[in-house]
CSV table of C-alpha atoms in Angstrom, one decimal:
chain,number,residue,atom,x,y,z
A,607,MET,CA,0.0,0.0,0.0
A,608,LEU,CA,2.9,2.3,0.8
A,609,ILE,CA,4.3,1.8,-2.7
A,610,ILE,CA,1.0,2.6,-4.3
A,611,LEU,CA,0.7,5.9,-2.2
A,612,SER,CA,4.3,6.8,-3.1
A,613,GLY,CA,3.7,6.2,-6.8
A,614,LEU,CA,0.5,8.3,-6.7
A,615,TYR,CA,2.3,11.1,-5.0
A,616,LEU,CA,5.0,11.2,-7.6
A,617,ILE,CA,2.3,11.2,-10.3
A,618,SER,CA,0.5,14.1,-8.6
A,619,THR,CA,3.6,16.3,-8.9
A,620,ARG,CA,3.7,15.8,-12.6
A,621,ASN,CA,0.0,15.4,-13.6
A,622,TYR,CA,-2.6,16.1,-10.9
A,623,LEU,CA,-5.5,15.1,-13.2
A,624,LEU,CA,-3.9,11.7,-13.8
A,625,PHE,CA,-3.2,11.3,-10.0
A,626,HIS,CA,-6.9,12.1,-9.3
A,627,SER,CA,-8.1,9.6,-11.8
A,628,LEU,CA,-5.8,6.8,-10.6
A,629,ALA,CA,-6.6,7.5,-6.9
A,630,GLU,CA,-10.3,7.5,-7.6
A,631,ILE,CA,-10.2,4.4,-9.8
A,632,PHE,CA,-8.3,2.6,-7.1
A,633,SER,CA,-10.9,3.6,-4.5
A,634,ILE,CA,-13.7,2.6,-6.9
A,635,LEU,CA,-12.1,-0.8,-7.4
A,636,VAL,CA,-11.7,-1.3,-3.6
A,637,ALA,CA,-15.3,-0.2,-2.9
A,638,SER,CA,-16.6,-2.5,-5.7
A,639,SER,CA,-14.6,-5.4,-4.3
A,640,VAL,CA,-16.1,-4.7,-0.8
A,641,PHE,CA,-19.6,-5.1,-2.4
A,642,VAL,CA,-18.7,-8.2,-4.4
A,643,ILE,CA,-17.2,-10.0,-1.3
A,644,VAL,CA,-20.1,-9.0,1.0
A,645,TRP,CA,-22.8,-9.9,-1.5
A,646,ASN,CA,-21.3,-13.3,-2.3
A,647,SER,CA,-20.6,-14.2,1.3
A,648,ARG,CA,-24.0,-12.9,2.7
A,649,SER,CA,-25.3,-16.4,3.1
A,650,PHE,CA,-22.8,-17.2,5.9
A,651,MET,CA,-21.8,-13.7,7.0
A,652,LYS,CA,-23.6,-13.2,10.3
A,653,ASN,CA,-22.5,-9.6,10.6
A,654,ASN,CA,-25.3,-7.4,9.2
A,655,TYR,CA,-23.2,-4.3,9.9
A,656,LEU,CA,-20.8,-5.2,7.1
A,657,LEU,CA,-23.6,-6.5,4.9
A,658,LEU,CA,-25.3,-3.1,4.9
A,659,VAL,CA,-22.0,-1.1,4.5
A,660,GLY,CA,-21.0,-3.5,1.7
A,661,ILE,CA,-24.2,-2.8,-0.2
A,662,SER,CA,-23.8,0.9,0.3
A,663,TYR,CA,-20.3,0.8,-1.1
A,664,LEU,CA,-21.6,-0.4,-4.5
A,665,PHE,CA,-23.5,2.9,-4.9
A,666,ILE,CA,-20.7,4.9,-3.5
A,667,ALA,CA,-18.4,3.4,-6.1
A,668,ILE,CA,-20.9,4.3,-8.9
A,669,ILE,CA,-21.2,7.9,-7.7
A,670,ASP,CA,-17.4,8.2,-7.3
A,671,LEU,CA,-17.0,6.9,-10.9
A,672,LEU,CA,-19.3,9.7,-12.1
A,673,HIS,CA,-17.3,12.1,-9.9
A,674,THR,CA,-14.1,10.9,-11.5
A,675,LEU,CA,-15.4,11.2,-15.1
A,676,GLY,CA,-16.9,14.6,-14.3
A,677,TYR,CA,-13.8,16.0,-12.7
A,678,SER,CA,-12.5,19.3,-14.0
A,679,GLY,CA,-10.3,18.6,-17.1
A,680,MET,CA,-11.8,15.2,-17.9
A,681,GLY,CA,-14.2,16.6,-20.5
A,682,VAL,CA,-16.7,13.6,-20.2
A,683,PHE,CA,-19.6,15.8,-19.1
A,684,PRO,CA,-19.1,19.1,-21.0
A,685,GLY,CA,-20.9,22.1,-19.6
A,686,TYR,CA,-21.1,21.0,-16.0
A,687,GLY,CA,-17.8,22.3,-14.6
A,688,ALA,CA,-16.1,21.6,-11.2
A,689,ASN,CA,-19.4,22.1,-9.3
A,690,PHE,CA,-20.8,18.9,-10.9
A,691,ALA,CA,-17.9,16.8,-9.6
A,692,THR,CA,-18.0,18.4,-6.2
A,693,GLN,CA,-21.7,17.7,-5.9
A,694,LEU,CA,-21.2,14.1,-6.7
A,695,TRP,CA,-18.4,13.9,-4.1
A,696,ILE,CA,-20.7,15.3,-1.4
A,697,LEU,CA,-23.5,13.0,-2.4
A,698,ALA,CA,-21.2,9.9,-2.1
A,699,ARG,CA,-19.9,11.0,1.3
A,700,TYR,CA,-23.5,11.6,2.7
A,701,ILE,CA,-24.4,8.0,1.6
A,702,GLN,CA,-21.2,6.6,3.1
A,703,SER,CA,-21.5,8.4,6.5
A,704,ILE,CA,-25.3,7.8,6.9
A,705,SER,CA,-24.8,4.1,6.1
A,706,LEU,CA,-22.0,3.7,8.6
A,707,LEU,CA,-24.2,5.5,11.2
A,708,ILE,CA,-27.3,3.2,10.7
A,709,ALA,CA,-25.3,0.0,10.2
A,710,PRO,CA,-24.9,-0.8,14.0
A,711,PHE,CA,-28.7,-0.8,14.4
A,712,PHE,CA,-28.9,-3.9,12.2
A,713,LEU,CA,-26.5,-6.0,14.3
A,714,ASP,CA,-29.5,-7.6,16.1
A,715,ARG,CA,-32.1,-7.0,13.3
A,716,TYR,CA,-32.9,-9.0,10.2
A,717,LEU,CA,-31.6,-7.3,7.0
A,718,ASN,CA,-33.1,-8.3,3.7
A,719,ALA,CA,-30.2,-7.9,1.3
A,720,GLN,CA,-32.3,-7.7,-1.9
A,721,LYS,CA,-34.7,-5.1,-0.5
A,722,THR,CA,-31.8,-3.1,0.9
A,723,LEU,CA,-30.1,-3.1,-2.6
A,724,ILE,CA,-33.4,-1.8,-4.2
A,725,ILE,CA,-33.8,0.9,-1.6
A,726,TYR,CA,-30.2,2.1,-2.1
A,727,PHE,CA,-30.8,2.1,-5.9
A,728,ILE,CA,-33.9,4.2,-5.6
A,729,ILE,CA,-32.4,6.7,-3.2
A,730,SER,CA,-29.2,7.0,-5.3
A,731,SER,CA,-31.1,7.4,-8.5
A,732,LEU,CA,-33.3,10.2,-7.2
A,733,LEU,CA,-30.3,12.1,-5.7
A,734,LEU,CA,-28.3,11.7,-8.9
A,735,SER,CA,-31.3,13.0,-10.9
A,736,SER,CA,-31.4,16.1,-8.7
A,737,ILE,CA,-27.8,16.8,-9.6
A,738,PHE,CA,-28.3,16.3,-13.4
A,739,MET,CA,-31.5,18.4,-13.3
A,740,GLY,CA,-29.8,21.3,-11.4
A,741,MET,CA,-31.9,20.8,-8.2
A,742,PHE,CA,-29.0,19.9,-5.9
A,743,PRO,CA,-27.4,22.8,-4.0
A,744,ASP,CA,-24.1,24.2,-5.5
A,745,CYS,CA,-20.9,23.0,-3.9
A,746,TYR,CA,-18.3,24.9,-5.9
A,747,ILE,CA,-18.2,28.2,-7.7
A,748,GLU,CA,-15.5,29.1,-10.1
A,749,GLY,CA,-13.2,31.8,-8.8
A,750,SER,CA,-14.8,31.7,-5.3
A,751,GLY,CA,-14.1,28.1,-4.3
A,752,LEU,CA,-16.3,26.0,-2.0
A,753,THR,CA,-19.8,27.1,-1.1
A,754,THR,CA,-21.2,27.4,2.4
A,755,PHE,CA,-23.3,24.3,1.7
A,756,LYS,CA,-20.3,22.3,0.7
A,757,ILE,CA,-18.2,23.3,3.7
A,758,THR,CA,-21.1,22.9,6.1
A,759,SER,CA,-21.8,19.5,4.6
A,760,GLU,CA,-18.2,18.3,5.2
A,761,TYR,CA,-18.5,19.3,8.8
A,762,LEU,CA,-21.9,17.7,9.1
A,763,ILE,CA,-20.6,14.5,7.4
A,764,SER,CA,-17.7,14.5,9.9
A,765,LEU,CA,-20.2,14.7,12.8
A,766,ILE,CA,-22.2,11.9,11.3
A,767,LEU,CA,-19.1,9.8,11.0
A,768,LEU,CA,-18.1,10.6,14.6
A,769,GLY,CA,-21.5,9.3,15.7
A,770,ALA,CA,-21.0,6.2,13.5
A,771,LEU,CA,-17.6,5.6,15.3
A,772,LEU,CA,-19.2,6.0,18.7
A,773,MET,CA,-22.0,3.6,17.8
A,774,LEU,CA,-19.4,1.1,16.5
A,775,LEU,CA,-17.5,1.3,19.7
A,776,ARG,CA,-20.7,0.8,21.8
A,777,ASN,CA,-21.1,-2.5,20.0
A,778,LYS,CA,-17.4,-3.5,20.2
A,779,ASP,CA,-18.2,-6.9,21.8
A,780,ARG,CA,-20.0,-7.9,18.5
A,781,PHE,CA,-16.8,-7.6,16.5
A,782,ASP,CA,-13.5,-9.4,16.3
A,783,SER,CA,-10.8,-7.1,17.9
A,784,TYR,CA,-8.8,-6.9,14.7
A,785,VAL,CA,-11.9,-6.1,12.5
A,786,LEU,CA,-13.0,-3.5,15.0
A,787,LYS,CA,-9.6,-1.8,14.8
A,788,LEU,CA,-9.8,-1.7,11.0
A,789,LEU,CA,-13.3,-0.3,11.0
A,790,SER,CA,-12.5,2.3,13.6
A,791,ILE,CA,-9.4,3.6,11.8
A,792,SER,CA,-11.2,3.6,8.5
A,793,ILE,CA,-13.9,5.9,9.9
A,794,ILE,CA,-11.3,8.1,11.6
A,795,LEU,CA,-9.4,8.5,8.3
A,796,THR,CA,-12.7,9.3,6.5
A,797,ILE,CA,-13.4,12.1,9.1
A,798,LEU,CA,-9.9,13.5,8.5
A,799,ALA,CA,-10.4,13.3,4.7
A,800,GLU,CA,-13.7,15.3,5.0
A,801,LEU,CA,-11.9,18.0,7.1
A,802,ALA,CA,-9.1,18.2,4.5
A,803,PHE,CA,-11.7,18.8,1.8
A,804,THR,CA,-13.0,21.9,3.6
A,805,PHE,CA,-9.8,23.9,3.0
A,806,TYR,CA,-9.1,23.8,-0.7
A,807,ILE,CA,-10.0,26.7,-3.1
A,808,GLY,CA,-8.8,25.2,-6.4
A,809,VAL,CA,-9.5,21.6,-7.3
A,810,TYR,CA,-5.8,20.9,-7.6
A,811,ASP,CA,-4.8,22.2,-4.2
A,812,PHE,CA,-2.6,20.3,-1.7
A,813,SER,CA,-5.5,19.8,0.8
A,814,ASN,CA,-7.4,18.1,-2.0
A,815,LEU,CA,-4.4,15.8,-2.5
A,816,VAL,CA,-4.3,14.9,1.2
A,817,GLY,CA,-8.0,14.3,1.3
A,818,HIS,CA,-7.7,11.7,-1.5
A,819,PHE,CA,-4.9,9.9,0.2
A,820,LEU,CA,-6.9,9.6,3.4
A,821,LYS,CA,-10.0,8.4,1.5
A,822,LEU,CA,-7.9,5.8,-0.3
A,823,LEU,CA,-6.5,4.5,3.0
A,824,SER,CA,-10.0,4.5,4.5
A,825,PHE,CA,-11.4,2.4,1.7
A,826,TYR,CA,-8.5,0.0,1.9
A,827,LEU,CA,-9.0,-0.6,5.6
A,828,MET,CA,-12.8,-1.2,5.0
A,829,TYR,CA,-11.8,-3.7,2.3
A,830,LYS,CA,-9.4,-5.4,4.8
A,831,ALA,CA,-12.2,-5.7,7.4
A,832,VAL,CA,-14.5,-7.3,4.9
A,833,ILE,CA,-11.8,-9.7,3.6
A,834,VAL,CA,-11.1,-10.8,7.2
A,835,THR,CA,-14.8,-11.3,8.0
A,836,GLY,CA,-15.9,-12.8,4.7
A,837,LEU,CA,-12.9,-14.8,3.4
A,838,ALA,CA,-9.8,-15.0,5.6
A,839,LYS,CA,-11.2,-15.7,9.0
A,840,PRO,CA,-14.9,-16.6,8.7
A,841,TYR,CA,-14.6,-19.7,10.8
A,842,ASP,CA,-12.6,-17.9,13.5
A,843,LEU,CA,-15.3,-15.3,13.7
A,844,LEU,CA,-18.0,-18.1,13.6
A,845,TYR,CA,-16.2,-19.8,16.5
A,846,ARG,CA,-16.2,-16.4,18.3
A,847,ASP,CA,-20.0,-16.1,17.8
A,848,LEU,CA,-20.4,-19.7,19.1
A,849,LYS,CA,-18.3,-18.7,22.1
A,850,LEU,CA,-20.5,-15.7,22.8
A,851,ASN,CA,-23.6,-17.9,22.6
A,852,GLU,CA,-22.0,-20.4,24.9
A,853,ASP,CA,-21.3,-17.8,27.5
A,854,LYS,CA,-24.9,-16.6,27.1
A,855,LEU,CA,-26.2,-20.1,27.6
A,856,ARG,CA,-24.0,-20.6,30.6
A,857,LYS,CA,-25.5,-17.5,32.3
A,858,GLU,CA,-29.0,-18.6,31.5
A,859,LYS,CA,-28.2,-22.0,32.9
A,860,GLN,CA,-26.9,-20.4,36.1
A,861,VAL,CA,-30.3,-18.5,36.4
A,862,GLN,CA,-32.1,-21.8,35.9
A,863,GLU,CA,-30.0,-23.5,38.6
A,864,ASN,CA,-30.7,-20.6,41.0
A,865,LEU,CA,-34.4,-20.9,40.2
A,866,SER,CA,-34.2,-24.7,40.7
A,867,GLU,CA,-32.6,-24.2,44.1
A,868,THR,CA,-35.3,-21.8,45.1
A,869,LEU,CA,-38.1,-24.2,44.0
A,870,GLU,CA,-36.3,-27.1,45.9
A,871,LEU,CA,-36.3,-25.0,49.0
A,872,LEU,CA,-40.0,-24.1,48.7
A,873,ASN,CA,-40.7,-27.8,48.1
A,874,LYS,CA,-38.9,-28.8,51.3
A,875,ILE,CA,-40.7,-26.1,53.3
A,876,LEU,CA,-44.1,-27.2,51.8
A,877,ARG,CA,-43.4,-30.9,52.4
A,878,HIS,CA,-42.3,-30.2,55.9
A,879,ASP,CA,-45.5,-28.3,56.8
A,880,ILE,CA,-47.8,-30.9,55.1
A,881,LEU,CA,-46.0,-33.6,57.0
A,882,ASN,CA,-46.5,-31.9,60.3
A,883,ASP,CA,-50.2,-31.3,59.5
A,884,LEU,CA,-50.7,-34.9,58.6
A,885,ASN,CA,-49.2,-36.1,61.8
A,886,VAL,CA,-51.5,-33.8,63.7
A,887,ILE,CA,-54.5,-35.2,61.7
A,888,TYR,CA,-53.4,-38.8,62.4
A,889,MET,CA,-53.1,-38.2,66.2
A,890,ALA,CA,-56.6,-36.6,66.2
A,891,LEU,CA,-58.1,-39.5,64.3
A,892,ASP,CA,-56.4,-41.9,66.7
A,893,ASN,CA,-58.1,-40.1,69.6
A,894,LEU,CA,-61.5,-40.1,67.8
A,895,SER,CA,-61.3,-43.9,67.1
A,896,TYR,CA,-62.8,-44.5,70.6
A,897,ARG,CA,-65.9,-42.5,69.9
A,898,VAL,CA,-66.5,-42.8,66.1
A,899,ASP,CA,-67.2,-45.7,63.7
A,900,ALA,CA,-63.9,-47.6,63.6
A,901,GLU,CA,-64.2,-48.4,59.9
A,902,GLU,CA,-64.4,-44.8,58.8
A,903,ILE,CA,-61.5,-43.9,61.2
A,904,ASN,CA,-59.4,-46.7,59.8
A,905,MET,CA,-60.1,-45.5,56.2
A,906,SER,CA,-59.0,-42.0,57.1
A,907,LYS,CA,-55.9,-43.2,58.9
A,908,GLY,CA,-55.1,-45.3,55.9
A,909,ALA,CA,-55.3,-42.3,53.6
A,910,VAL,CA,-53.1,-40.3,56.0
A,911,ASN,CA,-50.5,-43.1,56.1
A,912,ARG,CA,-50.4,-43.3,52.3
A,913,SER,CA,-49.8,-39.5,52.1
A,914,LEU,CA,-47.0,-39.8,54.7
A,915,LYS,CA,-45.5,-42.7,52.6
A,916,LEU,CA,-45.7,-40.6,49.4
A,917,ILE,CA,-44.0,-37.6,51.0
A,918,ASN,CA,-41.2,-39.9,52.4
A,919,GLU,CA,-40.8,-41.4,49.0
A,920,MET,CA,-40.5,-37.9,47.5
A,921,ARG,CA,-37.8,-37.1,50.0
A,922,ASP,CA,-35.9,-40.3,49.2
A,923,LEU,CA,-36.1,-39.5,45.5
A,924,GLU,CA,-34.8,-36.0,46.1
A,925,ASN,CA,-31.9,-37.4,48.1
A,926,SER,CA,-31.1,-39.8,45.3
A,927,GLU,CA,-31.2,-42.8,47.6
A,928,TYR,CA,-33.0,-44.7,44.8
A,929,SER,CA,-34.4,-43.6,41.4
A,930,ILE,CA,-37.6,-44.2,39.6
A,931,LYS,CA,-36.8,-47.1,37.2
A,932,PRO,CA,-39.5,-48.9,35.2
A,933,GLY,CA,-40.0,-52.6,36.0
A,934,SER,CA,-42.5,-55.4,35.6
A,935,LEU,CA,-45.7,-54.7,37.6
A,936,GLU,CA,-48.7,-56.9,38.2
A,937,LEU,CA,-51.7,-54.5,37.8
A,938,LYS,CA,-54.5,-56.5,39.3
A,939,GLU,CA,-52.9,-56.8,42.7
A,940,MET,CA,-51.9,-53.1,42.6
A,941,ILE,CA,-55.4,-51.9,41.7
A,942,TRP,CA,-56.9,-54.1,44.5
A,943,GLU,CA,-54.7,-52.3,47.0
A,944,ILE,CA,-55.7,-48.9,45.6
A,945,SER,CA,-59.4,-49.8,45.8
A,946,LYS,CA,-59.2,-50.2,49.5
A,947,ASP,CA,-58.8,-46.4,49.9
A,948,PHE,CA,-62.1,-45.5,48.3
A,949,PRO,CA,-65.7,-45.9,49.7
A,950,VAL,CA,-67.3,-47.1,46.4
A,951,GLU,CA,-67.7,-50.4,44.7
A,952,ILE,CA,-64.7,-51.2,42.5
A,953,HIS,CA,-64.5,-54.4,40.4
A,954,VAL,CA,-61.3,-55.6,38.7
A,955,ALA,CA,-61.5,-58.1,35.9
A,956,GLY,CA,-58.6,-59.8,34.0
A,957,GLU,CA,-54.9,-59.8,34.6
A,958,CYS,CA,-52.1,-57.8,33.2
A,959,ARG,CA,-48.4,-57.3,33.6
A,960,VAL,CA,-46.8,-54.0,32.4
A,961,ILE,CA,-43.5,-52.2,32.3
A,962,ALA,CA,-43.9,-49.1,34.5
A,963,ASP,CA,-42.8,-47.7,37.9
A,964,ARG,CA,-44.6,-47.0,41.2
A,965,THR,CA,-45.9,-43.6,40.0
A,966,LEU,CA,-48.5,-45.6,38.0
A,967,ASN,CA,-50.2,-46.0,41.4
A,968,SER,CA,-50.9,-42.3,41.6
A,969,VAL,CA,-52.2,-42.2,38.0
A,970,ILE,CA,-54.9,-44.9,38.7
A,971,ALA,CA,-55.7,-43.5,42.1
A,972,ASN,CA,-56.1,-40.0,40.6
A,973,ILE,CA,-58.5,-41.3,37.9
A,974,ILE,CA,-60.6,-43.2,40.5
A,975,ARG,CA,-60.6,-40.2,42.9
A,976,ASN,CA,-61.8,-37.8,40.1
A,977,ALA,CA,-64.6,-40.2,39.2
A,978,ILE,CA,-65.9,-40.2,42.8
A,979,LEU,CA,-65.3,-36.5,43.7
A,980,HIS,CA,-66.1,-34.8,40.4
A,981,GLY,CA,-68.2,-37.4,38.5
A,982,LYS,CA,-70.2,-38.6,41.6
A,983,ALA,CA,-69.6,-42.2,40.5
A,984,GLU,CA,-70.9,-45.0,42.8
A,985,LYS,CA,-69.4,-47.9,40.9
A,986,ILE,CA,-66.1,-48.3,39.0
A,987,ASP,CA,-65.2,-51.3,36.7
A,988,VAL,CA,-61.6,-51.9,35.9
A,989,THR,CA,-60.9,-54.2,32.9
A,990,LEU,CA,-57.4,-55.5,32.2
A,991,GLU,CA,-56.7,-57.0,28.8
A,992,GLN,CA,-53.2,-58.4,28.0
A,993,SER,CA,-51.8,-58.8,24.5
A,994,SER,CA,-48.3,-59.8,23.3
A,995,GLU,CA,-46.9,-56.3,23.4
A,996,MET,CA,-49.5,-54.1,25.2
A,997,CYS,CA,-51.8,-54.1,28.1
A,998,GLU,CA,-55.1,-52.2,27.9
A,999,VAL,CA,-56.5,-50.9,31.2
A,1000,ARG,CA,-60.1,-49.6,31.0
A,1001,ILE,CA,-61.3,-47.7,34.1
A,1002,ALA,CA,-65.1,-47.1,33.6
A,1003,ASP,CA,-67.4,-45.3,36.0
A,1004,ASN,CA,-71.2,-44.7,36.2
A,1005,GLY,CA,-70.9,-41.1,37.1
A,1006,GLN,CA,-72.0,-37.9,35.5
A,1007,GLY,CA,-69.5,-38.1,32.6
A,1008,ILE,CA,-67.3,-35.5,31.0
A,1009,PRO,CA,-68.7,-33.1,28.4
A,1010,ASP,CA,-67.3,-33.5,24.9
A,1011,GLU,CA,-65.8,-30.1,24.8
A,1012,ALA,CA,-63.9,-30.9,28.0
A,1013,LYS,CA,-62.5,-34.2,26.7
A,1014,ALA,CA,-60.3,-32.5,24.1
A,1015,HIS,CA,-58.6,-30.4,26.9
A,1016,ILE,CA,-58.8,-32.7,29.9
A,1017,PHE,CA,-55.1,-33.5,30.0
A,1018,GLU,CA,-54.0,-29.9,29.6
A,1019,LYS,CA,-52.4,-28.2,32.5
A,1020,GLY,CA,-54.7,-25.8,34.4
A,1021,TYR,CA,-57.8,-26.7,32.3
A,1022,LYS,CA,-61.1,-26.2,34.3
A,1023,TYR,CA,-64.5,-27.6,33.9
A,1024,GLY,CA,-67.6,-28.3,35.9
A,1025,GLN,CA,-69.1,-26.8,39.0
A,1026,THR,CA,-66.2,-28.0,41.2
A,1027,GLY,CA,-63.8,-25.7,39.3
A,1028,HIS,CA,-61.6,-28.8,38.8
A,1029,THR,CA,-58.2,-27.5,37.5
A,1030,GLY,CA,-57.1,-30.7,35.7
A,1031,VAL,CA,-53.6,-30.5,37.1
A,1032,GLY,CA,-53.9,-34.1,38.5
A,1033,LEU,CA,-54.8,-35.5,35.0
A,1034,TYR,CA,-52.1,-33.4,33.4
A,1035,ILE,CA,-49.5,-35.0,35.7
A,1036,ALA,CA,-51.1,-38.4,35.1
A,1037,SER,CA,-50.8,-38.0,31.3
A,1038,LYS,CA,-47.1,-36.9,31.7
A,1039,ILE,CA,-46.4,-40.0,33.8
A,1040,VAL,CA,-48.1,-42.4,31.4
A,1041,GLU,CA,-46.4,-40.9,28.3
A,1042,ARG,CA,-43.1,-42.4,29.5
A,1043,TYR,CA,-44.3,-45.9,28.8
A,1044,GLY,CA,-47.7,-45.7,27.0
A,1045,GLU,CA,-50.7,-43.5,26.3
A,1046,ILE,CA,-53.9,-42.4,28.0
A,1047,THR,CA,-57.2,-41.4,26.4
A,1048,VAL,CA,-60.8,-40.7,27.6
A,1049,GLU,CA,-64.2,-41.6,26.1
A,1050,ASP,CA,-67.8,-41.9,27.1
A,1051,ASN,CA,-69.1,-44.9,29.1
A,1052,TYR,CA,-72.5,-46.3,28.1
A,1053,PRO,CA,-75.2,-45.8,29.3
A,1054,LYS,CA,-73.5,-43.1,31.4
A,1055,GLY,CA,-70.2,-42.2,32.9
A,1056,THR,CA,-66.6,-42.0,31.6
A,1057,VAL,CA,-63.9,-44.5,30.6
A,1058,PHE,CA,-60.2,-43.8,30.9
A,1059,ILE,CA,-58.1,-46.1,28.7
A,1060,LEU,CA,-54.4,-46.7,29.4
A,1061,LYS,CA,-52.3,-48.6,26.9
A,1062,LEU,CA,-49.1,-49.7,28.5
A,1063,LYS,CA,-46.2,-51.7,27.3
A,1064,SER,CA,-46.0,-55.3,28.4
A,1065,PRO,CA,-42.7,-57.0,29.4
A,1066,ASN,CA,-42.6,-58.8,26.1
A,1067,HIS,CA,-42.6,-55.5,24.1
C-alpha cells in the first residue's frame, strides 16, 4: 500500500489530473470489491453491519465513478464544470456516512439484502437525478471556491461519521478485535479526509491531494475488514460467535439453577409443613377412634398413612437414595390395593403385567378419585386385557360423565370444567407419567359415565 501511495504522490507532482483519476479508480475498485465480497458471502456472513455497509459501497463506487469522469479537465460531461464533480463527491460522502451510522442498528435485526439493494438504488437514482437536473445545492463556484453548503456538509458529514464511530465502539463486543480496529481507523481516516476537503480553493490544491490519500486508506481498511470477516477468518469469527452464545447459555443455565434451588427450598418447606399437619390429623383420628365408627376412622388413617408414605418417597427420591426405574408390575394386585382407599364399589376383571414404575399407582388413584369426587360415581369397573406387546386398562365409572368439549382439553395443565372448578392438574400430571411408557385417552361410558383407557407396554414389548 505504501508503494502505491508513493507512486501516486509522484504522479501528482507531474500530472494532478492523472493522479486524481488513478486514486479515484483505485478507490472505486476497492469499494466494488467490498460489495462483491459481501454480496457473495452474505449467506454465511452473520454480521449485518458489514452487509449493509458493503451494499452501500456499490452505490458509493458508482457515484465516485461519475465524480471521476466529471472532474475538471476530464471533459466527459461538457458544460457541467467543477461544481458537478464536487456535488457528486458530497452525495457519495453523505451516503457513506449515513450508512456507517445506521449499520450498527442492524446488528440484532434482520436485514433483507435484496430489499436493501433496491432501496439504495432508488435513493441514489433520485439524488443523482437532482444533480443532473440542477436541483442539488451548489458546492463549488469558479473563482470563489467552495460554497457554504459544501463546507457545512463536510463538517456535518464529519459529525455523522463521529456518531458512527461511537455507535461502532458501543457494540465492540460484537466484532473481532482486529476487525473493530480496521473499521474504527477507516472511519477516523474518513473524518480527517472530510476535514481536509474543507480547505481547498482550487480543485488541484494540496489539501485536496491529502483528502484523496486519506480516502484511499479509509477504503482500503474497510476492504481489509470485509476480507477478514468474509474470506480470511470466517470460521474464526464463527467460533467467536459460538463462544459468545456459549457464554450466554452458561449465564442462562446459572439463572435456571438458581431458580431450581429456590423451588427445591420451597418444596422442602411445603413438604415439611404438610408432613406436620398430617401427623396432627393422624393423632386426632387416633383419639377419635374410641368415639366414632372404627371403619371410617381406619379408612381416614389409611389415607393419611399413604400420604405420609408418598412424602417420604419424594424425600428419598430427592436425596437420590434410589431412582424411579421402570420394572415389571402386576396391575390386578396393585389396583386391588388402591381400591381399599375408596368408599365405592370397585371391580377388577382380567390380569395384566406391564413395564412401569410405582408412579403408576398415583395415576390410577387419581382417575378413581376424580370419578368419585367430580363425577359422583358410585361404581367403578376396571378391565385388564393383555396382548403380546401391550396391556389395555379400562377404568369405567357410572358417574356424570365429562362433556365432549372438555375431553379435548382434559389432559391440559390448568384446564377447568364443571361446578367444582376442577383444574385438571392431576390428570395433566397423570398424562405426563403415562407418556413415558404408554398413552392415555378418555371416552364416554354407556349408558353413562366415563372411561379412561391406558395402553401400557408389556414386558414382552
